[in-house]
mmCIF file of C-alpha atoms in Angstrom:
data_model
loop_
_atom_site.group_PDB
_atom_site.id
_atom_site.type_symbol
_atom_site.label_atom_id
_atom_site.label_comp_id
_atom_site.label_asym_id
_atom_site.label_seq_id
_atom_site.Cartn_x
_atom_site.Cartn_y
_atom_site.Cartn_z
ATOM 1 C CA UNK A 169 32.149 11.104 -64.715
ATOM 2 C CA UNK A 170 33.979 13.345 -67.188
ATOM 3 C CA UNK A 171 36.254 10.733 -68.752
ATOM 4 C CA UNK A 172 34.241 7.498 -68.456
ATOM 5 C CA UNK A 173 30.917 6.129 -69.647
ATOM 6 C CA UNK A 174 29.316 3.623 -67.264
ATOM 7 C CA UNK A 175 26.646 1.110 -68.242
ATOM 8 C CA UNK A 176 25.567 -1.547 -65.718
ATOM 9 C CA UNK A 177 23.669 -4.474 -67.223
ATOM 10 C CA UNK A 178 22.746 -7.891 -65.846
ATOM 11 C CA UNK A 179 25.533 -8.037 -63.268
ATOM 12 C CA UNK A 180 28.134 -6.592 -65.650
ATOM 13 C CA UNK A 181 29.541 -3.061 -65.450
ATOM 14 C CA UNK A 182 30.669 -1.784 -68.852
ATOM 15 C CA UNK A 183 33.254 0.998 -68.520
ATOM 16 C CA UNK A 184 34.149 2.963 -71.653
ATOM 17 C CA UNK A 185 37.241 5.177 -71.606
ATOM 18 C CA UNK A 186 35.773 8.294 -73.145
ATOM 19 C CA UNK A 187 38.370 10.737 -74.411
ATOM 20 C CA UNK A 188 38.181 9.874 -78.116
ATOM 21 C CA UNK A 189 39.711 13.190 -79.181
ATOM 22 C CA UNK A 190 43.076 11.981 -77.803
ATOM 23 C CA UNK A 191 42.633 8.234 -78.377
ATOM 24 C CA UNK A 192 41.580 7.886 -74.726
ATOM 25 C CA UNK A 193 44.955 8.970 -73.365
ATOM 26 C CA UNK A 194 45.126 8.343 -69.633
ATOM 27 C CA UNK A 195 44.850 11.639 -67.753
ATOM 28 C CA UNK A 196 45.089 11.959 -63.982
ATOM 29 C CA UNK A 197 41.354 12.680 -63.981
ATOM 30 C CA UNK A 198 40.693 9.387 -65.770
ATOM 31 C CA UNK A 199 42.943 7.523 -63.323
ATOM 32 C CA UNK A 200 41.080 9.022 -60.373
ATOM 33 C CA UNK A 201 37.664 8.292 -61.892
ATOM 34 C CA UNK A 202 38.591 4.676 -62.612
ATOM 35 C CA UNK A 203 39.847 4.234 -59.059
ATOM 36 C CA UNK A 204 36.614 5.705 -57.699
ATOM 37 C CA UNK A 205 34.507 3.327 -59.814
ATOM 38 C CA UNK A 206 36.523 0.316 -58.660
ATOM 39 C CA UNK A 207 36.253 1.375 -55.013
ATOM 40 C CA UNK A 208 32.457 1.567 -55.339
ATOM 41 C CA UNK A 209 32.004 -1.938 -56.819
ATOM 42 C CA UNK A 210 29.747 -4.219 -54.806
ATOM 43 C CA UNK A 211 28.702 -7.865 -54.903
ATOM 44 C CA UNK A 212 25.956 -7.102 -57.441
ATOM 45 C CA UNK A 213 28.691 -6.543 -60.040
ATOM 46 C CA UNK A 214 30.166 -9.841 -61.162
ATOM 47 C CA UNK A 215 32.233 -8.701 -64.135
ATOM 48 C CA UNK A 216 33.757 -5.449 -65.366
ATOM 49 C CA UNK A 217 34.273 -4.835 -69.083
ATOM 50 C CA UNK A 218 36.659 -2.023 -70.053
ATOM 51 C CA UNK A 219 36.769 -0.688 -73.610
ATOM 52 C CA UNK A 220 37.519 2.589 -75.361
ATOM 53 C CA UNK A 221 35.433 5.083 -77.322
ATOM 54 C CA UNK A 222 36.141 6.113 -80.907
ATOM 55 C CA UNK A 223 37.841 2.942 -82.102
ATOM 56 C CA UNK A 224 40.793 3.056 -79.693
ATOM 57 C CA UNK A 225 41.409 1.503 -76.286
ATOM 58 C CA UNK A 226 44.059 3.804 -74.782
ATOM 59 C CA UNK A 227 47.086 5.511 -76.328
ATOM 60 C CA UNK A 228 48.997 5.812 -73.051
ATOM 61 C CA UNK A 229 49.653 8.703 -70.719
ATOM 62 C CA UNK A 230 48.296 12.161 -71.448
ATOM 63 C CA UNK A 231 51.412 14.159 -72.364
ATOM 64 C CA UNK A 232 49.687 17.397 -71.311
ATOM 65 C CA UNK A 233 49.473 16.058 -67.775
ATOM 66 C CA UNK A 234 53.188 15.227 -67.819
ATOM 67 C CA UNK A 235 54.127 18.698 -69.036
ATOM 68 C CA UNK A 236 52.021 20.455 -66.414
ATOM 69 C CA UNK A 237 52.810 18.157 -63.463
ATOM 70 C CA UNK A 238 55.958 19.980 -62.353
ATOM 71 C CA UNK A 239 57.268 18.531 -59.082
ATOM 72 C CA UNK A 240 54.260 16.191 -58.903
ATOM 73 C CA UNK A 241 55.550 13.923 -61.682
ATOM 74 C CA UNK A 242 56.542 11.137 -59.318
ATOM 75 C CA UNK A 243 53.165 11.173 -57.563
ATOM 76 C CA UNK A 244 51.358 11.306 -60.913
ATOM 77 C CA UNK A 245 53.247 8.270 -62.199
ATOM 78 C CA UNK A 246 52.742 6.308 -58.994
ATOM 79 C CA UNK A 247 48.990 6.987 -59.055
ATOM 80 C CA UNK A 248 48.770 5.026 -62.298
ATOM 81 C CA UNK A 249 50.651 2.136 -60.728
ATOM 82 C CA UNK A 250 48.155 2.131 -57.877
ATOM 83 C CA UNK A 251 45.329 1.966 -60.411
ATOM 84 C CA UNK A 252 46.919 -1.091 -62.047
ATOM 85 C CA UNK A 253 47.271 -2.776 -58.661
ATOM 86 C CA UNK A 254 43.622 -2.090 -57.885
ATOM 87 C CA UNK A 255 42.350 -3.330 -61.253
ATOM 88 C CA UNK A 256 44.330 -6.547 -60.860
ATOM 89 C CA UNK A 257 43.055 -7.149 -57.318
ATOM 90 C CA UNK A 258 39.299 -6.496 -57.625
ATOM 91 C CA UNK A 259 37.105 -9.496 -56.807
ATOM 92 C CA UNK A 260 35.187 -9.159 -60.061
ATOM 93 C CA UNK A 261 36.338 -10.670 -63.371
ATOM 94 C CA UNK A 262 37.930 -7.890 -65.435
ATOM 95 C CA UNK A 263 37.611 -8.180 -69.217
ATOM 96 C CA UNK A 264 39.221 -5.745 -71.658
ATOM 97 C CA UNK A 265 38.113 -5.240 -75.264
ATOM 98 C CA UNK A 266 41.065 -3.886 -77.226
ATOM 99 C CA UNK A 267 40.817 -1.935 -80.473
ATOM 100 C CA UNK A 268 43.029 0.620 -82.177
ATOM 101 C CA UNK A 269 45.797 1.998 -79.976
ATOM 102 C CA UNK A 270 46.807 -0.144 -76.984
ATOM 103 C CA UNK A 271 49.964 1.715 -76.021
ATOM 104 C CA UNK A 272 51.851 2.529 -72.838
ATOM 105 C CA UNK A 273 49.306 2.847 -70.070
ATOM 106 C CA UNK A 274 46.699 1.112 -72.224
ATOM 107 C CA UNK A 275 49.132 -1.789 -72.646
ATOM 108 C CA UNK A 276 49.546 -1.892 -68.862
ATOM 109 C CA UNK A 277 45.805 -1.911 -68.312
ATOM 110 C CA UNK A 278 45.493 -4.867 -70.688
ATOM 111 C CA UNK A 279 48.156 -6.714 -68.681
ATOM 112 C CA UNK A 280 46.152 -6.585 -65.430
ATOM 113 C CA UNK A 281 42.933 -7.901 -66.959
ATOM 114 C CA UNK A 282 41.676 -11.418 -66.324
ATOM 115 C CA UNK A 283 40.532 -11.888 -69.914
ATOM 116 C CA UNK A 284 41.670 -9.858 -72.934
ATOM 117 C CA UNK A 285 39.882 -9.798 -76.291
ATOM 118 C CA UNK A 286 41.524 -7.897 -79.146
ATOM 119 C CA UNK A 287 40.796 -6.828 -82.687
ATOM 120 C CA UNK A 288 43.409 -8.497 -84.888
ATOM 121 C CA UNK A 289 44.459 -5.091 -86.219
ATOM 122 C CA UNK A 290 44.804 -3.391 -82.816
ATOM 123 C CA UNK A 291 48.213 -1.768 -82.363
ATOM 124 C CA UNK A 292 50.153 -2.680 -79.220
ATOM 125 C CA UNK A 293 53.422 -1.242 -77.988
ATOM 126 C CA UNK A 294 55.532 0.248 -75.227
ATOM 127 C CA UNK A 295 56.658 3.515 -76.850
ATOM 128 C CA UNK A 296 58.142 5.088 -73.703
ATOM 129 C CA UNK A 297 61.824 4.542 -74.478
ATOM 130 C CA UNK A 298 61.390 6.075 -77.953
ATOM 131 C CA UNK A 299 60.275 9.246 -76.128
ATOM 132 C CA UNK A 300 63.186 9.198 -73.685
ATOM 133 C CA UNK A 301 60.909 7.895 -70.927
ATOM 134 C CA UNK A 302 60.440 4.690 -68.924
ATOM 135 C CA UNK A 303 57.483 2.272 -68.709
ATOM 136 C CA UNK A 304 57.943 2.743 -64.983
ATOM 137 C CA UNK A 305 54.645 1.575 -63.475
ATOM 138 C CA UNK A 306 53.765 -0.761 -66.326
ATOM 139 C CA UNK A 307 56.948 -2.852 -66.436
ATOM 140 C CA UNK A 308 56.270 -5.249 -63.513
ATOM 141 C CA UNK A 309 52.809 -6.087 -64.846
ATOM 142 C CA UNK A 310 54.127 -6.660 -68.368
ATOM 143 C CA UNK A 311 56.777 -9.053 -67.037
ATOM 144 C CA UNK A 312 54.146 -10.914 -65.030
ATOM 145 C CA UNK A 313 51.911 -11.183 -68.108
ATOM 146 C CA UNK A 314 54.303 -12.221 -70.884
ATOM 147 C CA UNK A 315 57.614 -13.018 -69.156
ATOM 148 C CA UNK A 316 60.897 -11.182 -68.764
ATOM 149 C CA UNK A 317 62.446 -12.098 -72.111
ATOM 150 C CA UNK A 318 59.603 -10.766 -74.247
ATOM 151 C CA UNK A 319 59.102 -7.756 -71.970
ATOM 152 C CA UNK A 320 62.747 -6.788 -72.417
ATOM 153 C CA UNK A 321 62.491 -7.048 -76.189
ATOM 154 C CA UNK A 322 59.329 -4.942 -76.416
ATOM 155 C CA UNK A 323 60.348 -2.285 -73.903
ATOM 156 C CA UNK A 324 63.872 -1.844 -75.286
ATOM 157 C CA UNK A 325 62.793 -1.564 -78.926
ATOM 158 C CA UNK A 326 59.427 0.231 -78.606
ATOM 159 C CA UNK A 327 58.269 -2.240 -81.270
ATOM 160 C CA UNK A 328 54.664 -2.121 -82.477
ATOM 161 C CA UNK A 329 52.682 -5.293 -83.117
ATOM 162 C CA UNK A 330 49.120 -6.344 -83.864
ATOM 163 C CA UNK A 331 46.461 -8.358 -82.081
ATOM 164 C CA UNK A 332 47.564 -11.658 -83.601
ATOM 165 C CA UNK A 333 51.075 -11.191 -82.235
ATOM 166 C CA UNK A 334 49.594 -10.138 -78.888
ATOM 167 C CA UNK A 335 47.732 -13.440 -78.804
ATOM 168 C CA UNK A 336 50.902 -15.363 -79.648
ATOM 169 C CA UNK A 337 52.718 -13.629 -76.794
ATOM 170 C CA UNK A 338 49.963 -14.488 -74.318
ATOM 171 C CA UNK A 339 49.090 -10.837 -73.773
ATOM 172 C CA UNK A 340 45.549 -11.406 -75.065
ATOM 173 C CA UNK A 341 43.440 -14.550 -75.101
ATOM 174 C CA UNK A 342 41.441 -13.929 -78.272
ATOM 175 C CA UNK A 343 42.136 -11.994 -81.491
ATOM 176 C CA UNK A 344 39.046 -11.429 -83.622
ATOM 177 C CA UNK A 345 38.759 -10.403 -87.276
ATOM 178 C CA UNK A 346 35.951 -7.794 -87.103
ATOM 179 C CA UNK A 347 33.702 -5.857 -84.677
ATOM 180 C CA UNK A 348 30.913 -8.428 -84.887
ATOM 181 C CA UNK A 349 33.264 -11.271 -84.011
ATOM 182 C CA UNK A 350 34.638 -9.143 -81.165
ATOM 183 C CA UNK A 351 31.126 -8.577 -79.779
ATOM 184 C CA UNK A 352 30.224 -12.243 -80.143
ATOM 185 C CA UNK A 353 33.365 -13.315 -78.293
ATOM 186 C CA UNK A 354 32.607 -10.880 -75.481
ATOM 187 C CA UNK A 355 29.082 -12.294 -75.168
ATOM 188 C CA UNK A 356 30.478 -15.823 -75.083
ATOM 189 C CA UNK A 357 33.035 -14.980 -72.393
ATOM 190 C CA UNK A 358 30.484 -13.131 -70.261
ATOM 191 C CA UNK A 359 28.135 -16.116 -70.515
ATOM 192 C CA UNK A 360 30.917 -18.348 -69.224
ATOM 193 C CA UNK A 361 31.791 -15.977 -66.374
ATOM 194 C CA UNK A 362 28.168 -15.659 -65.264
ATOM 195 C CA UNK A 363 27.863 -19.444 -65.005
ATOM 196 C CA UNK A 364 30.472 -19.359 -62.240
ATOM 197 C CA UNK A 365 29.636 -18.562 -58.617
ATOM 198 C CA UNK A 366 30.782 -14.996 -57.853
ATOM 199 C CA UNK A 367 32.214 -15.796 -54.417
ATOM 200 C CA UNK A 368 34.091 -18.809 -55.766
ATOM 201 C CA UNK A 369 35.453 -16.716 -58.634
ATOM 202 C CA UNK A 370 36.658 -14.021 -56.241
ATOM 203 C CA UNK A 371 38.484 -16.534 -54.017
ATOM 204 C CA UNK A 372 39.916 -18.373 -57.022
ATOM 205 C CA UNK A 373 41.239 -15.124 -58.492
ATOM 206 C CA UNK A 374 42.888 -14.226 -55.170
ATOM 207 C CA UNK A 375 44.418 -17.718 -54.985
ATOM 208 C CA UNK A 376 45.819 -17.528 -58.508
ATOM 209 C CA UNK A 377 47.349 -14.094 -57.940
ATOM 210 C CA UNK A 378 48.853 -15.205 -54.624
ATOM 211 C CA UNK A 379 50.459 -18.215 -56.318
ATOM 212 C CA UNK A 380 52.884 -15.899 -58.119
ATOM 213 C CA UNK A 381 54.452 -14.550 -54.922
ATOM 214 C CA UNK A 382 53.597 -16.651 -51.862
ATOM 215 C CA UNK A 383 55.598 -19.735 -50.757
ATOM 216 C CA UNK A 384 53.885 -22.968 -51.795
ATOM 217 C CA UNK A 385 53.322 -24.561 -48.388
ATOM 218 C CA UNK A 386 51.518 -21.617 -46.737
ATOM 219 C CA UNK A 387 49.598 -20.995 -49.961
ATOM 220 C CA UNK A 388 48.290 -24.575 -50.035
ATOM 221 C CA UNK A 389 47.344 -24.312 -46.354
ATOM 222 C CA UNK A 390 45.343 -21.174 -47.134
ATOM 223 C CA UNK A 391 43.788 -22.849 -50.172
ATOM 224 C CA UNK A 392 42.672 -25.826 -48.074
ATOM 225 C CA UNK A 393 40.979 -23.477 -45.610
ATOM 226 C CA UNK A 394 39.208 -21.596 -48.392
ATOM 227 C CA UNK A 395 38.109 -24.868 -49.989
ATOM 228 C CA UNK A 396 36.581 -26.104 -46.744
ATOM 229 C CA UNK A 397 34.775 -22.799 -46.297
ATOM 230 C CA UNK A 398 33.499 -22.963 -49.894
ATOM 231 C CA UNK A 399 32.038 -26.457 -49.511
ATOM 232 C CA UNK A 400 29.896 -25.369 -46.552
ATOM 233 C CA UNK A 401 29.058 -21.895 -47.882
ATOM 234 C CA UNK A 402 25.679 -20.940 -49.345
ATOM 235 C CA UNK A 403 27.236 -21.022 -52.819
ATOM 236 C CA UNK A 404 28.787 -24.432 -52.281
ATOM 237 C CA UNK A 405 25.557 -25.932 -50.978
ATOM 238 C CA UNK A 406 23.532 -24.408 -53.813
ATOM 239 C CA UNK A 407 26.040 -25.531 -56.435
ATOM 240 C CA UNK A 408 26.187 -29.142 -55.287
ATOM 241 C CA UNK A 409 22.406 -29.347 -54.867
ATOM 242 C CA UNK A 410 21.888 -27.914 -58.351
ATOM 243 C CA UNK A 411 24.288 -30.514 -59.788
ATOM 244 C CA UNK A 412 22.456 -33.395 -58.073
ATOM 245 C CA UNK A 413 19.066 -32.005 -59.080
ATOM 246 C CA UNK A 414 20.218 -31.416 -62.686
ATOM 247 C CA UNK A 415 19.318 -27.726 -62.682
ATOM 248 C CA UNK A 416 21.149 -24.435 -62.990
ATOM 249 C CA UNK A 417 22.375 -22.874 -59.743
ATOM 250 C CA UNK A 418 20.752 -19.655 -58.570
ATOM 251 C CA UNK A 419 23.613 -17.380 -59.660
ATOM 252 C CA UNK A 420 23.283 -18.300 -63.346
ATOM 253 C CA UNK A 421 21.833 -15.459 -65.405
#
């Protein structure tokens, strides 16, 4: 990997966006490498943590790529949208740790995470319209995350705001005051995730995402089928036996 650092540990894959010289701007190479990593995930990985090197998460699209794309601009932009779809849909729990610049594409990546932890001084924003551009691939995910009214305000003003405001908007779940508190919160969240059965988490995530778009009746029918399968699955049997026997289930780390 040229643009990412990968560190697997105890069922967690830590992915660091590693282009600190440009505040981890999202190049096509980084998009392709992230997609390749996601495609290679297996059941041994239960959570994915994405952060950025050099004190920044991601400052958005790499302008050099835009300038050199020529007639491939549409395909380049759509590739990032595909990445966001794939991050949102992976079976694993996706956690983002947000520091410094969380702009444009970085903002979009935060919006497709399951759990977002931010430094209170991180700088969020959708600067595209101030550059004469559109948050084209990001917009639907921003609306899904924080609602249409707030998305309109942020996209049409290119306003910047900090981690505390991001928490108020529901963009992030936690805003921490220093790096140590950020690390401690990540450890706490990972401990909670690893107490949950991985198969049950994957099905629950799929169910929650489907609830946004699918009609209620068919969704509840599907949920009932998945529930019945879960009760009789190896995880379900182990979980209920562990509860009765007052012990931790086998998936707990």
